[in-house]
Every structure is written in C-alpha cells, then in structure tokens.
C-alpha cells in the first residue's frame, strides 16, 4: 500500500530527527500543514504518523500549538488579539518607533553589542559580488540614472522565483524599491487618498501604522490570531459596515506573532477583495523565512489583478543594501511613476551585485542555512522564556519569521518601561506600537533574529526583573 | 594705490588667460559678479579692468550676456519666460518624462552611446572607496538599519562644507536622502497638504512639476529670467492675490536656463517668505557646478529657520549612489519621520564610502576638474549651435550647471518631435516638460553634461534638420 509506506517513511524520518537531536526535548515539530507541503503528503498521512508517535510517548500534542518532543518545554496559552472590533481610527503613533529605528534596533534587544558578531558568510559573499559589480561597471554608468522600474535582470530573477511559487509574474510586473517599507508606501499612495480607510492586522506591523498616520489614512483593525493571522470572518463582518480601499496583510509569518494564513482564509480574503473592490497589499517580507516550508504568496490566488505583492531582502539577507520590490498589479504604472517622482531611481551597481549573488546560487544556500539558524534561535528563546519568565505569560511560537509575541499580565505596560530598559542598553519593542488603539500595552515583541548569547540571556533576565519584580 | 594695482593685476591675469587659450575666440569671460567673489574685488575694479580690455579691442561686451573674447561667436538674444502670470494650476505632466527617465537619458542626447565613454578618474576612486567600505564593514552591520537621519560622519562633512558657504548648519540639522528628488519630495510632504499652492520657477525643473502632480498640489508659475532666475517682484505681486505654502527655487544655475539669483533677489525672497509665512525649498543641486564661482546657498540668508536646503551628489559625482541630503529647518523632525516611514533608511556602506572619498580630498579635486570640463563642453555646444543652427533662435549661456535653454521659432513644437528623434536614437528634453501651462512648446533644453563628440555633433545636426527643415 502506497499510503502505508508513506506514513511509515515519515515516522522513521521524524524518529531519526529526534534521535539525532534535530529536534530536542520540548522542541516543536513541523506543523501538519508544512509537512503536507514539504513532503507532498496528505493531511491524513501526516496525522497518522504523528498519532502513532504520540501513542508511543515520544511526542505530545498540545492544543493549538502542534506536536512537541516530550520533555521539558512548558505548554503556554496563546496571546489574544483584542476584540471587539472598533470603528476605523486615525493613527497616531508614539515617538518610540523613531527612537527604536534611530538605534537601528528593531530586531535586537542589545544593539550596542552587535559589533562583536561576525558577518555571515553569505553577507561577505554579497559584499564581494557588489564590490565586483562596482569595479566592472562599464562606461560612464555613474552619469546615468537607473530606469524607474529597476535593473531588468534582477526583476527577471525575482519574477522567476515567484513563478516557482505559483505566482504568474514576469519581469515587466515588478518594480525595484528601496526596501519593503518603500514598497508598502508606494502601494498605499497608489491605492488610497487622504481620509480613506485601510484594513490592517491587529496586532500588526508598526511600519504600516506609521504610514497610515503620515498619509492621513484611517486604520480598521481586524483581529489577527497568533497562529492563523487575519480573521477573515471578522473582516467580512466589518465590510458590511465600513468601506475600505485596501487591506494590508502579511500572509506568512506576520510580525509580531509569526502567524500564517490558512488556505481557506486566503481564498476568503481574495473573495472579499473581489466582492468589495479593494486592493490587497501583501507584505511577503518573511515568506522566505519559514523554518519548515516556504508558503506560496497570496498573490498566487489573485484572480482580478488586485493583489499588490511587496517584499525585500532586508530581513533575510541585508538591511543595508536597501533592495526591495513591488508587483503592483493593476496599479503598476502608477507605482512606477510614484517611485520616479519620489526618488528617481535605485542604485544600479547594488542591483547588479545582487544579481550575480543570486546567479551564483548563494541566496538559496544562504536561505537554507538561515532557516535552520532561526529555528534554533527561536527554540532557544522559547526555552529561556519558559524556564525563566513567570508561567502566566502567553506566547506565540511561530514557524518562521524573526520574532515572537508575548502577552504579559494585564496590569503591565511595556511602553512605560521603555526608557528604563534603554538606560541599561536594551531596546525593546513594546506592544503599543502594534496597534492604533490602546490594545496591546501589556504585550511585547521579542526577536530571535540574533543568537541568544550570554549577554542577550542576561538582558532577558534583567528585562524579566524590570517587568515582574516591581 | 591699492585699487589701481588690483585692476591691473586682474587685467594681466585676463590677458594671460586669453593668450594661453584658457578662453578662446568667442568664449565668454567670467561674469563681473563671479570675479568679484573669486578674486575678492569690488565691482568697480572688475568693471574697470573689463572696460580697459574692451577699449583695447581684445574683448567685447554683449548686453545681458557679459564679456566675450573678440572672435567668431555670434551674439544671441535670450529666451523669454512667458508672462502674464496666471492663477495657480493643477499639474498634469506628460508621459514623456517617464520615458526620458526610463531611458536614463535626462542629460544625454545619445544615451545608447554612453557605453563607450570612460568612467572618470573620480568615479573610479569613489568605486574603490565604496568597495573598501564594504570589505571593512565590521560586525553584523547588514543586520541593522542605518539611523533615519543617515550616517553621522557624512552629515558632519556636509555640514562643514556648508559652513564654509556661510550656512549655519550642524550635523544634527541634516538628513541623508536617496538623492535630491527625494529631498524635494520630503520637503513638499512636510510643508504642504493636498490642494495647497506652491510657487515655482517658470520655466522650472520638471521633477518638481511631477511631484506637485502626484501630491495633489497646485503650481503658481513665477516667470524666471534666463540670467537672474525667479522674478521676485512678480512673486511679490502674486502673493497679494494668492496664498502659497512653499516656494521651490533653484538659486544657483537653475535648470533649464542656468540662471542664478542676484543677491538683492535673494534678500527679497527671504523677506517675502517671512512676511507671507511660507517655506522656501532651495534646490542647490547645481551649486557646486559653477564654472567660475560657487555661490553661497540662499540658506545662508535664512533668518527664520524656514529655508529647506536640498541637494545631492547626483549631478556632480554619481547618479548611481543615490546620496542626497536635506536640511529641513523647522521641519527637520517631520522630514526625518517621513523618511523613516517611506523608506526606513539609507545604505550605510555607500555613505561610508562617500565619507572616505571626501576625507581623501578627492571630491574637491574632482569638482575643480569637473567645472573646467563643463565650461569647455558648454562653450563647445554654444559654438556649435551658433555656427550650425538658424540665427533666429534664442539661447541662454549659463555660468554653471549642466544645460542650456533654447527658444526656437514660435510655430515649432519640440514635444511633437520627441518620437521622431527617438527613432533615430536621440532622447530630447522638450520645453513642455518645464511648465504646467503650455508655455514652452517651442523650447528645448540641451545638456552639455557629456562631451560634444562627433556622434553627438551629428545628432545635433540631425536634430536641427528635424526642427528646421520641415
């Protein structure tokens, strides 16, 4: 029997992984969904293998969290998003975001220490490719602006990558930007006008709230679960009451929780966009950072040319090269024009360097390694929090991305501790940044982008003291 | 007598320059104003020297054009700006700008040929400095965003340069941008809201008209003379009728004419801004490209912290590194926030490369050479046009910048010839781009950024045929 053979094969592979410490005690195993995708198995087959291992006592199931290697890890309840839904709000974000960014610290608790960490091999390689692109520039290239859409070869390579993920994109559909934030900015500029309402995840990315504030747009906050992301049924209900122009959504490993939209939620979202005629602005920046699987972008399901795909290399390769992109669907010409008008062009030599880095196969090799590192860092962080922080906190355990989300006891206000932490060299990302309403004052985003060194462990310990010893 | 000695010294220096072919037959000599500044002489002294040389028959005065070495160059009337002034207009700019930019060609008639030209020594040096910055990046720099204001050392060096030009700027007053266009965008975003009116030069930079269009701002076009730029008396009159939020002005070598504001016009403009409470957005991008003199920025006269200084390295060093800056006066915090929100950060390694290039003294050495080259190219272009194009055209002869402005017979429409020229490989910049109203259909901007090679001469010849042989 083919299917019997398959679940036994999977079972053997999982046991081997546990024996070889690929997953240690208390570690979370790949989700059913991700195993279905990576191993091309049916849900029944994966479930069957997991249930057999559970029966054997090697692993345990935890409701809403998945399967875990039996051992020390403590089960935690998930953080909540905050219903009930409220009317669209004008956005006013605190100066803390400016301060966090000015310290270059959105993903590191201890930015002052970063000098000691080495550049990764991939970044050294990237630097060499960019350096070579600079040296081999022919002719008076510095005297000419790059075209508004960006380097044609880079766009071709990016389109090719998306085609492998079932997105029908060509070179002509893409425009290179100075990172994903600029892509989101261009998408909102192209689709909305001052006073319009935009649906966003709650909790959601503070960069989007900042954009809404600066562009004079209103935020309609749709609760987003720590596991499945944007609650499309709530959006559906809200759409009967409010008119929106766009919905900004991160379908894969959304910050701050690391949630990923289910397939049916994706279909529902596309259906709603078609029915209520709004743009879907897809932030795919964490898409390549799945520990177990690279989800297909929402764009793959776009039927009416209304999903605007935004992403960049900032989170998975380099924040310093400022290379992102946008596939703006029916708004492509408008976006290209807006890019021209707001910054003329991108750096050609950097794009050329990225092209040769890609062609070298270096990017995929880097991603494979990076995913392993992040999964390891994530588990380290979760283990630390489980062992050292109070047991009544709630936390998300993502399957990708760079951060997890903690819900602390309700009386705590993490924002109020920002300056205190700062005086001790720690830059935290308080929950208040992730909403236009006052919904997450007792939450905090913690990143595992950097290894949990002794210094960072000490910082986490100190942060625990600040929060819980008062 | 000191002053007698001085005019004789100047006279001897001019004669020597003519004998050594620093200025050839028909070449324009430095303006009185620029000699006053570069040689620290009074106007009377310079005038005296010029009048003696004129009496000797070595040079000749041409009304409104200056002094020229006697010889072949034909005197031309100046192009006109188009009165009367009209009410503020919404802006709608043609797709031609997109096309010009997509061809990377704003300053080259023959962009396809540029592969054959060599990078300048300075650009090779700059490339080496950037490459070195990449290689010597310490720690995991690629994992951190640069601060929103940009690299502190670069800001310090730029502030220092402006202090030498009488501007009271410090490191903290500056924000690094992705070029001057982004600086102008941020300045307009920070000072205006949709529907507001902005005073601009007419003819004026098409990038500004494009920005006004995209931001939903109205243009109040103030006539700008080919020699002295923005006519402040017309602005004064207009301000009694219309409320403006900002005035975008290029006080030095404004595109398309290459005009430079007189000192009294500068004082008048500041006075008007203080009286009518608007922001002055100074585009200083050509300031470093004066053939004879580097004018002080208008910012030097700012008394109420309302002059926003914008510039970049694009026009005088490299269009590809995307490094510009903005000193946004009272709007500094707002601009920094807007930069954060619209693109997060700039590339640190590129800024570090520019810093070491600056510290090496390479930038000033490059500028000295560049100014000579541009002056030579400009004279070549003017000579060519005088010899080969019809005598009834009017043209500006700038003392800096990258382009001159031609007024052709009134029945000609240069925009209508855009596609015809393009089919023969020529990318022209028609007059229609330089106004929101239909004022300059019979004008064209020609650039001398690139050497007048045989190929470009042939292209100019062909362009003359297209315009005048029909």
Short mmCIF file of C-alpha atoms in Angstrom, two decimals, chain A residues 10-348:
data_model
loop_
_atom_site.label_atom_id
_atom_site.label_comp_id
_atom_site.label_asym_id
_atom_site.label_seq_id
_atom_site.Cartn_x
_atom_site.Cartn_y
_atom_site.Cartn_z
CA UNK A 10 7.56 9.92 7.59
CA UNK A 11 7.50 8.29 11.02
CA UNK A 12 11.01 6.93 10.51
CA UNK A 13 12.25 10.34 9.37
CA UNK A 14 10.76 12.03 12.46
CA UNK A 15 12.25 9.46 14.82
CA UNK A 16 15.64 9.86 13.20
CA UNK A 17 15.37 13.64 13.57
CA UNK A 18 14.61 13.31 17.27
CA UNK A 19 17.39 10.78 17.82
CA UNK A 20 19.91 12.99 16.05
CA UNK A 21 18.73 15.97 18.12
CA UNK A 22 17.39 17.83 15.12
CA UNK A 23 14.52 18.38 17.49
CA UNK A 24 15.44 18.33 21.17
CA UNK A 25 13.30 17.79 24.24
CA UNK A 26 10.43 20.24 24.29
CA UNK A 27 11.03 21.33 20.69
CA UNK A 28 8.10 21.81 18.43
CA UNK A 29 7.88 19.52 15.42
CA UNK A 30 6.90 20.75 11.95
CA UNK A 31 3.23 21.56 11.62
CA UNK A 32 0.92 19.22 9.76
CA UNK A 33 0.41 21.81 7.11
CA UNK A 34 4.10 22.33 6.49
CA UNK A 35 4.80 18.58 6.31
CA UNK A 36 2.00 18.20 3.79
CA UNK A 37 3.68 20.81 1.65
CA UNK A 38 7.36 19.92 2.04
CA UNK A 39 6.84 16.16 1.79
CA UNK A 40 3.88 16.26 -0.62
CA UNK A 41 1.78 14.14 1.70
CA UNK A 42 -1.90 14.17 2.51
CA UNK A 43 -3.06 15.56 5.83
CA UNK A 44 -4.31 12.09 6.82
CA UNK A 45 -0.89 10.57 6.24
CA UNK A 46 0.90 13.18 8.37
CA UNK A 47 -1.71 12.96 11.11
CA UNK A 48 -1.42 9.20 11.12
CA UNK A 49 2.34 9.34 11.62
CA UNK A 50 2.03 11.91 14.40
CA UNK A 51 -0.70 9.97 16.20
CA UNK A 52 1.44 6.82 16.16
CA UNK A 53 4.42 8.73 17.62
CA UNK A 54 2.15 10.33 20.21
CA UNK A 55 0.86 6.89 21.19
CA UNK A 56 4.46 5.73 21.55
CA UNK A 57 5.06 8.54 24.08
CA UNK A 58 7.88 10.07 22.03
CA UNK A 59 5.94 13.20 21.22
CA UNK A 60 2.94 15.01 22.64
CA UNK A 61 0.15 17.07 21.09
CA UNK A 62 -0.69 20.46 22.55
CA UNK A 63 -3.97 22.07 21.55
CA UNK A 64 -3.50 24.91 19.03
CA UNK A 65 0.28 24.63 19.29
CA UNK A 66 1.14 21.43 17.45
CA UNK A 67 3.30 18.43 18.26
CA UNK A 68 6.30 18.58 20.60
CA UNK A 69 9.10 16.24 21.53
CA UNK A 70 8.26 15.00 25.03
CA UNK A 71 10.36 16.74 27.62
CA UNK A 72 10.81 19.91 29.49
CA UNK A 73 9.09 22.53 27.41
CA UNK A 74 6.08 24.01 29.17
CA UNK A 75 2.88 24.49 27.30
CA UNK A 76 1.74 28.05 27.07
CA UNK A 77 -1.58 29.59 26.16
CA UNK A 78 -1.51 31.84 23.09
CA UNK A 79 -1.67 35.61 23.24
CA UNK A 80 -5.02 37.06 22.22
CA UNK A 81 -5.93 39.71 19.77
CA UNK A 82 -8.34 42.21 21.26
CA UNK A 83 -11.94 42.15 20.20
CA UNK A 84 -14.42 43.70 19.86
CA UNK A 85 -13.70 45.46 16.61
CA UNK A 86 -13.96 49.24 16.70
CA UNK A 87 -14.68 51.82 14.01
CA UNK A 88 -11.78 52.95 11.78
CA UNK A 89 -9.39 55.18 13.70
CA UNK A 90 -6.97 57.90 12.68
CA UNK A 91 -3.50 56.76 13.60
CA UNK A 92 -1.12 58.45 16.00
CA UNK A 93 1.99 56.50 16.76
CA UNK A 94 4.38 57.34 19.52
CA UNK A 95 7.89 58.67 19.06
CA UNK A 96 9.16 55.36 20.36
CA UNK A 97 9.21 53.92 16.85
CA UNK A 98 11.51 56.73 15.76
CA UNK A 99 13.74 56.03 18.70
CA UNK A 100 13.82 52.28 18.13
CA UNK A 101 14.76 52.84 14.49
CA UNK A 102 17.29 55.55 15.26
CA UNK A 103 19.04 52.92 17.37
CA UNK A 104 18.99 50.52 14.45
CA UNK A 105 17.47 48.08 16.82
CA UNK A 106 14.10 46.81 15.69
CA UNK A 107 15.30 43.20 15.92
CA UNK A 108 17.92 43.23 18.61
CA UNK A 109 17.45 43.68 22.32
CA UNK A 110 21.10 44.64 22.68
CA UNK A 111 22.13 46.68 19.64
CA UNK A 112 25.29 48.05 21.23
CA UNK A 113 26.77 44.58 21.30
CA UNK A 114 26.33 43.87 17.62
CA UNK A 115 29.85 44.93 16.72
CA UNK A 116 31.13 41.70 18.15
CA UNK A 117 29.13 39.44 15.90
CA UNK A 118 30.65 38.37 12.64
CA UNK A 119 29.11 39.00 9.27
CA UNK A 120 27.69 35.77 7.93
CA UNK A 121 29.47 34.01 5.10
CA UNK A 122 26.59 34.96 2.81
CA UNK A 123 26.97 38.65 3.57
CA UNK A 124 30.70 38.51 2.96
CA UNK A 125 29.93 36.89 -0.37
CA UNK A 126 27.29 39.50 -1.16
CA UNK A 127 29.79 42.25 -0.37
CA UNK A 128 32.25 40.68 -2.79
CA UNK A 129 29.62 40.48 -5.52
CA UNK A 130 28.66 44.13 -5.04
CA UNK A 131 32.32 45.15 -4.97
CA UNK A 132 32.89 43.27 -8.21
CA UNK A 133 29.84 44.92 -9.78
CA UNK A 134 31.31 48.31 -8.84
CA UNK A 135 34.71 47.51 -10.30
CA UNK A 136 33.37 46.06 -13.52
CA UNK A 137 30.92 48.85 -14.30
CA UNK A 138 31.43 49.66 -17.92
CA UNK A 139 31.35 53.09 -19.38
CA UNK A 140 30.09 56.18 -17.66
CA UNK A 141 27.40 54.33 -15.74
CA UNK A 142 27.56 56.79 -12.85
CA UNK A 143 26.37 59.52 -15.20
CA UNK A 144 23.03 57.83 -15.92
CA UNK A 145 20.10 57.09 -13.68
CA UNK A 146 18.82 53.55 -13.48
CA UNK A 147 15.37 53.18 -15.08
CA UNK A 148 12.42 53.77 -12.71
CA UNK A 149 11.44 50.08 -12.65
CA UNK A 150 14.95 49.00 -11.72
CA UNK A 151 17.52 46.60 -13.13
CA UNK A 152 15.94 44.28 -15.68
CA UNK A 153 17.99 41.20 -14.77
CA UNK A 154 17.14 41.50 -11.10
CA UNK A 155 13.46 41.84 -11.90
CA UNK A 156 13.70 38.76 -14.15
CA UNK A 157 15.30 36.69 -11.38
CA UNK A 158 12.73 37.78 -8.80
CA UNK A 159 9.85 37.03 -11.18
CA UNK A 160 11.33 33.60 -11.81
CA UNK A 161 11.44 32.85 -8.07
CA UNK A 162 7.79 33.80 -7.70
CA UNK A 163 6.77 31.71 -10.68
CA UNK A 164 8.13 28.70 -8.81
CA UNK A 165 5.69 29.70 -6.04
CA UNK A 166 2.72 29.66 -8.42
CA UNK A 167 2.63 33.42 -8.99
CA UNK A 168 2.24 34.40 -12.64
CA UNK A 169 4.75 37.23 -12.59
CA UNK A 170 7.03 38.49 -15.34
CA UNK A 171 9.93 40.94 -15.42
CA UNK A 172 7.52 43.65 -16.52
CA UNK A 173 5.28 43.24 -13.48
CA UNK A 174 7.97 44.21 -10.99
CA UNK A 175 9.46 47.45 -9.78
CA UNK A 176 12.58 47.55 -7.58
CA UNK A 177 12.28 49.69 -4.44
CA UNK A 178 14.46 50.83 -1.55
CA UNK A 179 13.17 48.05 0.70
CA UNK A 180 9.74 46.68 1.60
CA UNK A 181 8.72 49.76 3.57
CA UNK A 182 9.02 51.84 0.41
CA UNK A 183 7.02 49.20 -1.46
CA UNK A 184 4.22 49.47 1.15
CA UNK A 185 4.38 53.26 0.94
CA UNK A 186 4.08 53.19 -2.86
CA UNK A 187 1.22 50.68 -2.66
CA UNK A 188 -0.76 52.85 -0.23
CA UNK A 189 -0.02 56.04 -2.19
CA UNK A 190 -1.24 54.36 -5.38
CA UNK A 191 -4.44 52.88 -3.95
CA UNK A 192 -5.65 55.35 -1.32
CA UNK A 193 -6.35 59.01 -0.82
CA UNK A 194 -6.29 61.08 2.34
CA UNK A 195 -9.18 60.12 4.65
CA UNK A 196 -9.61 56.60 3.19
CA UNK A 197 -9.80 53.53 5.43
CA UNK A 198 -7.35 50.65 5.29
CA UNK A 199 -7.90 47.28 6.99
CA UNK A 200 -4.86 46.05 8.91
CA UNK A 201 -3.95 43.18 11.18
CA UNK A 202 -4.24 43.70 14.94
CA UNK A 203 -1.65 43.32 16.33
CA UNK A 204 0.08 44.44 13.14
CA UNK A 205 3.35 45.85 11.81
CA UNK A 206 4.09 49.30 13.26
CA UNK A 207 5.63 50.43 9.95
CA UNK A 208 2.15 50.20 8.43
CA UNK A 209 0.54 52.18 11.25
CA UNK A 210 3.20 54.85 10.77
CA UNK A 211 2.48 55.00 7.06
CA UNK A 212 -1.25 55.35 7.65
CA UNK A 213 -0.59 58.20 10.06
CA UNK A 214 1.68 60.09 7.67
CA UNK A 215 -0.62 59.57 4.68
CA UNK A 216 -3.72 60.64 6.62
CA UNK A 217 -5.40 57.23 6.29
CA UNK A 218 -7.62 55.51 8.85
CA UNK A 219 -6.87 52.08 10.27
CA UNK A 220 -9.60 49.47 10.56
CA UNK A 221 -8.01 46.95 12.90
CA UNK A 222 -9.02 43.37 12.24
CA UNK A 223 -8.11 40.89 14.98
CA UNK A 224 -5.29 38.61 13.95
CA UNK A 225 -4.77 35.28 15.71
CA UNK A 226 -1.32 34.28 16.87
CA UNK A 227 -1.47 31.15 14.72
CA UNK A 228 -3.72 31.84 11.71
CA UNK A 229 -3.36 35.58 11.31
CA UNK A 230 -6.01 37.94 9.98
CA UNK A 231 -9.51 36.77 10.94
CA UNK A 232 -11.26 36.97 7.60
CA UNK A 233 -14.69 36.31 9.08
CA UNK A 234 -14.31 39.47 11.19
CA UNK A 235 -13.17 41.35 8.12
CA UNK A 236 -16.23 40.08 6.26
CA UNK A 237 -18.46 41.38 9.02
CA UNK A 238 -16.66 44.73 9.13
CA UNK A 239 -17.03 45.17 5.37
CA UNK A 240 -20.79 45.24 5.74
CA UNK A 241 -20.33 48.34 7.91
CA UNK A 242 -17.30 50.21 6.58
CA UNK A 243 -15.89 50.91 3.12
CA UNK A 244 -12.19 50.15 2.78
CA UNK A 245 -9.79 50.98 -0.05
CA UNK A 246 -7.10 48.47 0.80
CA UNK A 247 -6.20 45.69 3.20
CA UNK A 248 -2.57 45.30 4.26
CA UNK A 249 -1.87 41.71 5.20
CA UNK A 250 1.19 39.55 5.92
CA UNK A 251 0.02 36.05 4.98
CA UNK A 252 3.25 34.33 6.05
CA UNK A 253 4.90 34.65 9.47
CA UNK A 254 3.35 38.06 10.15
CA UNK A 255 5.05 40.28 12.67
CA UNK A 256 4.62 40.35 15.67
CA UNK A 257 3.10 36.86 16.20
CA UNK A 258 4.55 34.88 13.31
CA UNK A 259 1.07 33.79 12.17
CA UNK A 260 0.36 32.28 8.76
CA UNK A 261 -2.99 32.48 6.94
CA UNK A 262 -4.71 29.17 6.17
CA UNK A 263 -5.54 28.32 2.60
CA UNK A 264 -9.25 28.83 3.18
CA UNK A 265 -8.65 32.23 4.81
CA UNK A 266 -6.61 33.20 1.75
CA UNK A 267 -9.43 32.22 -0.57
CA UNK A 268 -11.91 34.09 1.60
CA UNK A 269 -9.75 37.23 1.57
CA UNK A 270 -9.46 37.21 -2.21
CA UNK A 271 -13.21 36.65 -2.46
CA UNK A 272 -13.87 39.62 -0.16
CA UNK A 273 -11.48 41.85 -2.12
CA UNK A 274 -13.24 40.96 -5.36
CA UNK A 275 -16.68 41.46 -3.84
CA UNK A 276 -15.99 44.73 -2.04
CA UNK A 277 -13.50 46.05 -4.60
CA UNK A 278 -10.44 46.81 -2.52
CA UNK A 279 -6.71 46.34 -3.04
CA UNK A 280 -4.87 43.63 -1.12
CA UNK A 281 -1.40 44.79 -0.17
CA UNK A 282 0.57 41.65 0.60
CA UNK A 283 3.64 42.06 2.78
CA UNK A 284 5.67 38.94 1.93
CA UNK A 285 8.85 40.04 3.66
CA UNK A 286 9.04 36.98 5.93
CA UNK A 287 7.90 34.50 3.29
CA UNK A 288 11.40 33.13 2.68
CA UNK A 289 11.99 32.67 6.40
CA UNK A 290 9.76 29.67 7.11
CA UNK A 291 11.52 27.10 9.30
CA UNK A 292 9.85 24.17 7.58
CA UNK A 293 8.10 25.46 4.50
CA UNK A 294 8.03 28.44 2.13
CA UNK A 295 4.32 29.28 1.78
CA UNK A 296 3.05 30.38 -1.59
CA UNK A 297 2.26 34.09 -1.64
CA UNK A 298 -1.37 35.18 -1.53
CA UNK A 299 -0.63 36.69 -4.94
CA UNK A 300 -0.82 33.16 -6.37
CA UNK A 301 -4.58 33.21 -5.76
CA UNK A 302 -5.17 36.66 -7.25
CA UNK A 303 -7.93 36.44 -9.85
CA UNK A 304 -8.60 40.11 -10.57
CA UNK A 305 -5.13 41.67 -10.65
CA UNK A 306 -5.66 43.37 -7.32
CA UNK A 307 -3.06 41.78 -5.03
CA UNK A 308 -0.01 44.01 -4.67
CA UNK A 309 2.98 41.92 -3.64
CA UNK A 310 5.65 43.71 -1.57
CA UNK A 311 8.88 42.26 -0.27
CA UNK A 312 12.61 42.83 0.14
CA UNK A 313 15.94 41.28 1.03
CA UNK A 314 16.18 43.24 4.28
CA UNK A 315 15.00 40.57 6.66
CA UNK A 316 16.74 37.57 5.18
CA UNK A 317 19.95 38.94 3.68
CA UNK A 318 20.86 42.58 4.29
CA UNK A 319 19.11 45.60 5.72
CA UNK A 320 21.88 47.81 4.37
CA UNK A 321 21.60 47.25 0.62
CA UNK A 322 18.07 48.73 0.52
CA UNK A 323 16.71 46.34 -2.10
CA UNK A 324 13.02 45.54 -2.13
CA UNK A 325 10.37 45.16 -4.81
CA UNK A 326 6.72 45.56 -5.61
CA UNK A 327 4.45 43.79 -8.09
CA UNK A 328 1.63 46.31 -8.09
CA UNK A 329 -0.85 44.52 -10.36
CA UNK A 330 -3.27 46.99 -11.98
CA UNK A 331 -1.50 49.85 -10.18
CA UNK A 332 1.91 49.05 -11.69
CA UNK A 333 2.26 52.14 -13.90
CA UNK A 334 1.10 54.41 -11.13
CA UNK A 335 3.60 52.87 -8.70
CA UNK A 336 6.46 53.15 -11.17
CA UNK A 337 5.60 56.80 -11.70
CA UNK A 338 5.44 57.41 -7.94
CA UNK A 339 8.83 55.80 -7.46
CA UNK A 340 10.28 58.01 -10.19
CA UNK A 341 8.80 61.13 -8.66
CA UNK A 342 9.78 60.37 -5.06
CA UNK A 343 13.34 59.11 -5.61
CA UNK A 344 14.07 58.89 -9.35
CA UNK A 345 15.94 55.60 -9.30
CA UNK A 346 17.72 52.87 -7.35
CA UNK A 347 21.44 52.09 -7.29
CA UNK A 348 22.28 50.04 -10.34
#
